[in-house]
Amino acid sequence: MHNKSEREAVLLEYSHDFRLVAASLAVSLMASFTGLALTRGISLLSETHRKQRIAMASVALGGGIWSMHFVAMLGLQMPILFYYDALLTLISALVAILMVGVALLVMHYWPRTSASVCIAGTIVGLGIPAMHYIGMLGIQLCKAVYTPVGVVLAVAASVILGIGSFSIAYGERTHRNIILSTITFGVAVFTVHFLAMAGTNFLPTLQSSNVAAGIDNSILAMIVTLISFVICGAFLLSGVTFWPNEKFLPESGYPEPKEPMLASDGSFQANGSDAAPTTFAIPYEKDSRILFAETSSVAAIRAEGHYTIVYVGLNKLFCPWSISDAAKRLAGSAFVQCHRSYLINPSHVTGFERKKDNGVCFFENNPPLGKVPVSRSRLSNVRSALGL
């Protein structure tokens, strides 16, 4: 903030290199896509793999916030030379990564509700300006001074855009929403930086408090270039694997390996014959392999974008079928479609509640599933399947 002596001092004029401004936006978007793409499907992984993916996504998003800031700062042009305090520069990066990590832990370990989305979005929204102002505090040989309006605008915009990004990303876990949230989050980081800079002025100081431990622009450029290169590589790898590619499915000329089938108690059973799995075996992915679950062991199938989640006991499994594919392939089996997003196995239903125009099926033996809505148009079919 400005005090009287600062108002009387001569403020430094500064400008930005718009090529680096554009580069900072590109870095922000690539890091946002990489981090958010890594979070997709985390809930289906084992505890160890889930933590690893959250850590990777935190580094991608938090590191992207930091990289965007310092790519833009490389484009900051002032009439004096200036340095960055090495310790404060490192702390700013760690703060960004830590706060993103906390937000992702909230999203993937707490019940996913509107409140948890707002909490996670707020944490990230506070983390972006925290990283920015800590990084600015590290500038040596000149001092950044801020207007109250600039600080309030930057923080408010960051929180609002953070909540918006997480609402989109976790509203529906589809490819479309990941891309939309990438744009929202990437633009949020970019916008917050330049809103904060619009409310910032610089005053020259006589000397640095610790020039020996400083980082000049040439060293910073090398560090940021290396990190940006890593972000670009991660972005390309994420982009290649983001959309499923049928070319990489096994060719029909080679026999499929016989995989164990998941029974209702969660144990694996070998297929009893040399024949391929039956038509009613439901495929799911685990540890980069395609396995199969017995239909009798499956309590329900829920739509998840272009894919589905299969509920077997305490397990939530990722199935490559869409909900419409599942309905067609399981036609003639015991499964009943009770809602546009759900197929249920009546033998696993432990209770039914009739509402005014619809209903609810309870699955008390399948805690991850809990209860499933029954739409009005499918109510009679479900009641018939349950013998009601």
mmCIF file with all atom_site columns, C-alpha atoms in Angstrom, residues 33-156:
data_model
loop_
_atom_site.group_PDB
_atom_site.id
_atom_site.type_symbol
_atom_site.label_atom_id
_atom_site.label_alt_id
_atom_site.label_comp_id
_atom_site.label_asym_id
_atom_site.label_entity_id
_atom_site.label_seq_id
_atom_site.pdbx_PDB_ins_code
_atom_site.Cartn_x
_atom_site.Cartn_y
_atom_site.Cartn_z
_atom_site.occupancy
_atom_site.B_iso_or_equiv
_atom_site.pdbx_formal_charge
_atom_site.auth_seq_id
_atom_site.auth_comp_id
_atom_site.auth_asym_id
_atom_site.auth_atom_id
_atom_site.pdbx_PDB_model_num
ATOM 1   C CA . PHE A 1 33  ? -5.122  -28.894 -19.143 1.00 0.00 ? 33  PHE A CA 1
ATOM 2   C CA . THR A 1 34  ? -2.373  -31.212 -17.911 1.00 0.00 ? 34  THR A CA 1
ATOM 3   C CA . GLY A 1 35  ? -3.361  -30.899 -14.257 1.00 0.00 ? 35  GLY A CA 1
ATOM 4   C CA . LEU A 1 36  ? -7.116  -31.211 -14.794 1.00 0.00 ? 36  LEU A CA 1
ATOM 5   C CA . ALA A 1 37  ? -6.725  -34.118 -17.241 1.00 0.00 ? 37  ALA A CA 1
ATOM 6   C CA . LEU A 1 38  ? -4.667  -35.951 -14.603 1.00 0.00 ? 38  LEU A CA 1
ATOM 7   C CA . THR A 1 39  ? -7.533  -35.639 -12.102 1.00 0.00 ? 39  THR A CA 1
ATOM 8   C CA . ARG A 1 40  ? -10.002 -37.441 -14.365 1.00 0.00 ? 40  ARG A CA 1
ATOM 9   C CA . GLY A 1 41  ? -10.715 -40.965 -13.154 1.00 0.00 ? 41  GLY A CA 1
ATOM 10  C CA . ILE A 1 42  ? -8.747  -40.592 -9.893  1.00 0.00 ? 42  ILE A CA 1
ATOM 11  C CA . SER A 1 43  ? -11.648 -41.910 -7.795  1.00 0.00 ? 43  SER A CA 1
ATOM 12  C CA . LEU A 1 44  ? -11.400 -45.263 -9.616  1.00 0.00 ? 44  LEU A CA 1
ATOM 13  C CA . LEU A 1 45  ? -7.751  -45.815 -8.672  1.00 0.00 ? 45  LEU A CA 1
ATOM 14  C CA . SER A 1 46  ? -6.257  -47.531 -5.669  1.00 0.00 ? 46  SER A CA 1
ATOM 15  C CA . GLU A 1 47  ? -5.326  -45.398 -2.659  1.00 0.00 ? 47  GLU A CA 1
ATOM 16  C CA . THR A 1 48  ? -1.627  -45.321 -3.597  1.00 0.00 ? 48  THR A CA 1
ATOM 17  C CA . HIS A 1 49  ? -2.211  -44.463 -7.239  1.00 0.00 ? 49  HIS A CA 1
ATOM 18  C CA . ARG A 1 50  ? -4.806  -41.859 -6.308  1.00 0.00 ? 50  ARG A CA 1
ATOM 19  C CA . LYS A 1 51  ? -2.307  -40.037 -4.088  1.00 0.00 ? 51  LYS A CA 1
ATOM 20  C CA . GLN A 1 52  ? 0.330   -40.202 -6.827  1.00 0.00 ? 52  GLN A CA 1
ATOM 21  C CA . ARG A 1 53  ? -2.036  -38.700 -9.395  1.00 0.00 ? 53  ARG A CA 1
ATOM 22  C CA . ILE A 1 54  ? -3.102  -35.931 -6.986  1.00 0.00 ? 54  ILE A CA 1
ATOM 23  C CA . ALA A 1 55  ? 0.564   -35.113 -6.373  1.00 0.00 ? 55  ALA A CA 1
ATOM 24  C CA . MET A 1 56  ? 1.267   -35.003 -10.114 1.00 0.00 ? 56  MET A CA 1
ATOM 25  C CA . ALA A 1 57  ? -1.796  -32.835 -10.789 1.00 0.00 ? 57  ALA A CA 1
ATOM 26  C CA . SER A 1 58  ? -0.805  -30.488 -7.943  1.00 0.00 ? 58  SER A CA 1
ATOM 27  C CA . VAL A 1 59  ? 2.675   -30.023 -9.385  1.00 0.00 ? 59  VAL A CA 1
ATOM 28  C CA . ALA A 1 60  ? 1.239   -29.461 -12.872 1.00 0.00 ? 60  ALA A CA 1
ATOM 29  C CA . LEU A 1 61  ? -1.362  -26.895 -11.769 1.00 0.00 ? 61  LEU A CA 1
ATOM 30  C CA . GLY A 1 62  ? 0.694   -25.207 -9.042  1.00 0.00 ? 62  GLY A CA 1
ATOM 31  C CA . GLY A 1 63  ? 3.838   -25.227 -11.152 1.00 0.00 ? 63  GLY A CA 1
ATOM 32  C CA . GLY A 1 64  ? 1.829   -23.828 -14.041 1.00 0.00 ? 64  GLY A CA 1
ATOM 33  C CA . ILE A 1 65  ? 0.566   -20.944 -11.888 1.00 0.00 ? 65  ILE A CA 1
ATOM 34  C CA . TRP A 1 66  ? 4.143   -20.170 -10.841 1.00 0.00 ? 66  TRP A CA 1
ATOM 35  C CA . SER A 1 67  ? 5.527   -20.516 -14.379 1.00 0.00 ? 67  SER A CA 1
ATOM 36  C CA . MET A 1 68  ? 2.818   -18.270 -15.846 1.00 0.00 ? 68  MET A CA 1
ATOM 37  C CA . HIS A 1 69  ? 3.667   -15.586 -13.290 1.00 0.00 ? 69  HIS A CA 1
ATOM 38  C CA . PHE A 1 70  ? 7.388   -15.613 -13.973 1.00 0.00 ? 70  PHE A CA 1
ATOM 39  C CA . VAL A 1 71  ? 7.080   -15.899 -17.754 1.00 0.00 ? 71  VAL A CA 1
ATOM 40  C CA . ALA A 1 72  ? 5.001   -12.718 -17.549 1.00 0.00 ? 72  ALA A CA 1
ATOM 41  C CA . MET A 1 73  ? 7.543   -11.154 -15.161 1.00 0.00 ? 73  MET A CA 1
ATOM 42  C CA . LEU A 1 74  ? 10.324  -11.864 -17.673 1.00 0.00 ? 74  LEU A CA 1
ATOM 43  C CA . GLY A 1 75  ? 8.397   -9.544  -19.960 1.00 0.00 ? 75  GLY A CA 1
ATOM 44  C CA . LEU A 1 76  ? 8.342   -6.781  -17.326 1.00 0.00 ? 76  LEU A CA 1
ATOM 45  C CA . GLN A 1 77  ? 10.507  -3.919  -18.601 1.00 0.00 ? 77  GLN A CA 1
ATOM 46  C CA . MET A 1 78  ? 11.761  -1.240  -16.182 1.00 0.00 ? 78  MET A CA 1
ATOM 47  C CA . PRO A 1 79  ? 14.511  1.397   -16.497 1.00 0.00 ? 79  PRO A CA 1
ATOM 48  C CA . ILE A 1 80  ? 16.620  -0.336  -13.806 1.00 0.00 ? 80  ILE A CA 1
ATOM 49  C CA . LEU A 1 81  ? 18.068  -3.808  -13.305 1.00 0.00 ? 81  LEU A CA 1
ATOM 50  C CA . PHE A 1 82  ? 16.374  -5.915  -10.649 1.00 0.00 ? 82  PHE A CA 1
ATOM 51  C CA . TYR A 1 83  ? 16.783  -9.321  -9.088  1.00 0.00 ? 83  TYR A CA 1
ATOM 52  C CA . TYR A 1 84  ? 14.658  -11.906 -7.287  1.00 0.00 ? 84  TYR A CA 1
ATOM 53  C CA . ASP A 1 85  ? 15.327  -13.307 -3.851  1.00 0.00 ? 85  ASP A CA 1
ATOM 54  C CA . ALA A 1 86  ? 15.951  -17.040 -4.397  1.00 0.00 ? 86  ALA A CA 1
ATOM 55  C CA . LEU A 1 87  ? 14.257  -18.217 -1.204  1.00 0.00 ? 87  LEU A CA 1
ATOM 56  C CA . LEU A 1 88  ? 11.085  -16.171 -1.682  1.00 0.00 ? 88  LEU A CA 1
ATOM 57  C CA . THR A 1 89  ? 10.905  -17.277 -5.320  1.00 0.00 ? 89  THR A CA 1
ATOM 58  C CA . LEU A 1 90  ? 11.046  -20.925 -4.214  1.00 0.00 ? 90  LEU A CA 1
ATOM 59  C CA . ILE A 1 91  ? 8.491   -20.335 -1.458  1.00 0.00 ? 91  ILE A CA 1
ATOM 60  C CA . SER A 1 92  ? 6.069   -18.800 -3.963  1.00 0.00 ? 92  SER A CA 1
ATOM 61  C CA . ALA A 1 93  ? 6.236   -21.973 -6.079  1.00 0.00 ? 93  ALA A CA 1
ATOM 62  C CA . LEU A 1 94  ? 5.746   -24.261 -3.073  1.00 0.00 ? 94  LEU A CA 1
ATOM 63  C CA . VAL A 1 95  ? 2.761   -22.211 -1.845  1.00 0.00 ? 95  VAL A CA 1
ATOM 64  C CA . ALA A 1 96  ? 1.044   -22.569 -5.231  1.00 0.00 ? 96  ALA A CA 1
ATOM 65  C CA . ILE A 1 97  ? 1.649   -26.342 -5.363  1.00 0.00 ? 97  ILE A CA 1
ATOM 66  C CA . LEU A 1 98  ? 0.594   -26.855 -1.727  1.00 0.00 ? 98  LEU A CA 1
ATOM 67  C CA . MET A 1 99  ? -2.673  -24.921 -2.002  1.00 0.00 ? 99  MET A CA 1
ATOM 68  C CA . VAL A 1 100 ? -3.650  -26.658 -5.239  1.00 0.00 ? 100 VAL A CA 1
ATOM 69  C CA . GLY A 1 101 ? -2.840  -29.977 -3.567  1.00 0.00 ? 101 GLY A CA 1
ATOM 70  C CA . VAL A 1 102 ? -5.097  -29.178 -0.601  1.00 0.00 ? 102 VAL A CA 1
ATOM 71  C CA . ALA A 1 103 ? -7.913  -28.242 -2.985  1.00 0.00 ? 103 ALA A CA 1
ATOM 72  C CA . LEU A 1 104 ? -7.552  -31.519 -4.911  1.00 0.00 ? 104 LEU A CA 1
ATOM 73  C CA . LEU A 1 105 ? -7.533  -33.509 -1.663  1.00 0.00 ? 105 LEU A CA 1
ATOM 74  C CA . VAL A 1 106 ? -10.825 -31.836 -0.744  1.00 0.00 ? 106 VAL A CA 1
ATOM 75  C CA . MET A 1 107 ? -12.324 -32.794 -4.115  1.00 0.00 ? 107 MET A CA 1
ATOM 76  C CA . HIS A 1 108 ? -11.145 -36.404 -4.090  1.00 0.00 ? 108 HIS A CA 1
ATOM 77  C CA . TYR A 1 109 ? -11.408 -37.361 -0.409  1.00 0.00 ? 109 TYR A CA 1
ATOM 78  C CA . TRP A 1 110 ? -14.451 -35.405 0.769   1.00 0.00 ? 110 TRP A CA 1
ATOM 79  C CA . PRO A 1 111 ? -18.009 -36.043 -0.436  1.00 0.00 ? 111 PRO A CA 1
ATOM 80  C CA . ARG A 1 112 ? -18.372 -34.134 -3.692  1.00 0.00 ? 112 ARG A CA 1
ATOM 81  C CA . THR A 1 113 ? -20.997 -31.479 -2.952  1.00 0.00 ? 113 THR A CA 1
ATOM 82  C CA . SER A 1 114 ? -21.542 -27.843 -3.877  1.00 0.00 ? 114 SER A CA 1
ATOM 83  C CA . ALA A 1 115 ? -19.949 -26.871 -0.570  1.00 0.00 ? 115 ALA A CA 1
ATOM 84  C CA . SER A 1 116 ? -16.793 -28.902 -1.185  1.00 0.00 ? 116 SER A CA 1
ATOM 85  C CA . VAL A 1 117 ? -16.489 -27.462 -4.698  1.00 0.00 ? 117 VAL A CA 1
ATOM 86  C CA . CYS A 1 118 ? -16.743 -23.931 -3.267  1.00 0.00 ? 118 CYS A CA 1
ATOM 87  C CA . ILE A 1 119 ? -14.174 -24.723 -0.565  1.00 0.00 ? 119 ILE A CA 1
ATOM 88  C CA . ALA A 1 120 ? -11.707 -26.202 -3.064  1.00 0.00 ? 120 ALA A CA 1
ATOM 89  C CA . GLY A 1 121 ? -12.245 -23.342 -5.525  1.00 0.00 ? 121 GLY A CA 1
ATOM 90  C CA . THR A 1 122 ? -11.727 -20.796 -2.760  1.00 0.00 ? 122 THR A CA 1
ATOM 91  C CA . ILE A 1 123 ? -8.482  -22.460 -1.643  1.00 0.00 ? 123 ILE A CA 1
ATOM 92  C CA . VAL A 1 124 ? -7.103  -22.340 -5.178  1.00 0.00 ? 124 VAL A CA 1
ATOM 93  C CA . GLY A 1 125 ? -8.506  -18.834 -5.627  1.00 0.00 ? 125 GLY A CA 1
ATOM 94  C CA . LEU A 1 126 ? -6.542  -17.663 -2.592  1.00 0.00 ? 126 LEU A CA 1
ATOM 95  C CA . GLY A 1 127 ? -3.459  -19.623 -3.628  1.00 0.00 ? 127 GLY A CA 1
ATOM 96  C CA . ILE A 1 128 ? -3.048  -17.793 -6.952  1.00 0.00 ? 128 ILE A CA 1
ATOM 97  C CA . PRO A 1 129 ? -2.745  -14.261 -5.478  1.00 0.00 ? 129 PRO A CA 1
ATOM 98  C CA . ALA A 1 130 ? -0.735  -15.635 -2.526  1.00 0.00 ? 130 ALA A CA 1
ATOM 99  C CA . MET A 1 131 ? 1.821   -17.013 -4.974  1.00 0.00 ? 131 MET A CA 1
ATOM 100 C CA . HIS A 1 132 ? 1.762   -13.740 -6.925  1.00 0.00 ? 132 HIS A CA 1
ATOM 101 C CA . TYR A 1 133 ? 2.352   -11.426 -3.981  1.00 0.00 ? 133 TYR A CA 1
ATOM 102 C CA . ILE A 1 134 ? 5.010   -13.658 -2.397  1.00 0.00 ? 134 ILE A CA 1
ATOM 103 C CA . GLY A 1 135 ? 6.795   -13.735 -5.750  1.00 0.00 ? 135 GLY A CA 1
ATOM 104 C CA . MET A 1 136 ? 6.548   -9.940  -6.007  1.00 0.00 ? 136 MET A CA 1
ATOM 105 C CA . LEU A 1 137 ? 7.920   -9.601  -2.471  1.00 0.00 ? 137 LEU A CA 1
ATOM 106 C CA . GLY A 1 138 ? 11.077  -11.293 -3.726  1.00 0.00 ? 138 GLY A CA 1
ATOM 107 C CA . ILE A 1 139 ? 11.920  -8.453  -6.152  1.00 0.00 ? 139 ILE A CA 1
ATOM 108 C CA . GLN A 1 140 ? 15.201  -6.778  -5.167  1.00 0.00 ? 140 GLN A CA 1
ATOM 109 C CA . LEU A 1 141 ? 16.578  -3.281  -6.039  1.00 0.00 ? 141 LEU A CA 1
ATOM 110 C CA . CYS A 1 142 ? 13.038  -1.969  -6.343  1.00 0.00 ? 142 CYS A CA 1
ATOM 111 C CA . LYS A 1 143 ? 9.916   -2.262  -4.257  1.00 0.00 ? 143 LYS A CA 1
ATOM 112 C CA . ALA A 1 144 ? 6.384   -3.143  -5.377  1.00 0.00 ? 144 ALA A CA 1
ATOM 113 C CA . VAL A 1 145 ? 3.620   -1.016  -3.841  1.00 0.00 ? 145 VAL A CA 1
ATOM 114 C CA . TYR A 1 146 ? -0.056  -1.835  -4.245  1.00 0.00 ? 146 TYR A CA 1
ATOM 115 C CA . THR A 1 147 ? -3.372  -0.017  -4.351  1.00 0.00 ? 147 THR A CA 1
ATOM 116 C CA . PRO A 1 148 ? -6.104  -1.465  -2.086  1.00 0.00 ? 148 PRO A CA 1
ATOM 117 C CA . VAL A 1 149 ? -8.515  -1.644  -5.033  1.00 0.00 ? 149 VAL A CA 1
ATOM 118 C CA . GLY A 1 150 ? -6.019  -3.647  -7.089  1.00 0.00 ? 150 GLY A CA 1
ATOM 119 C CA . VAL A 1 151 ? -5.481  -6.190  -4.304  1.00 0.00 ? 151 VAL A CA 1
ATOM 120 C CA . VAL A 1 152 ? -9.213  -6.608  -3.626  1.00 0.00 ? 152 VAL A CA 1
ATOM 121 C CA . LEU A 1 153 ? -10.025 -6.996  -7.327  1.00 0.00 ? 153 LEU A CA 1
ATOM 122 C CA . ALA A 1 154 ? -7.271  -9.550  -7.860  1.00 0.00 ? 154 ALA A CA 1
ATOM 123 C CA . VAL A 1 155 ? -8.277  -11.685 -4.851  1.00 0.00 ? 155 VAL A CA 1
ATOM 124 C CA . ALA A 1 156 ? -12.021 -11.465 -5.564  1.00 0.00 ? 156 ALA A CA 1
#
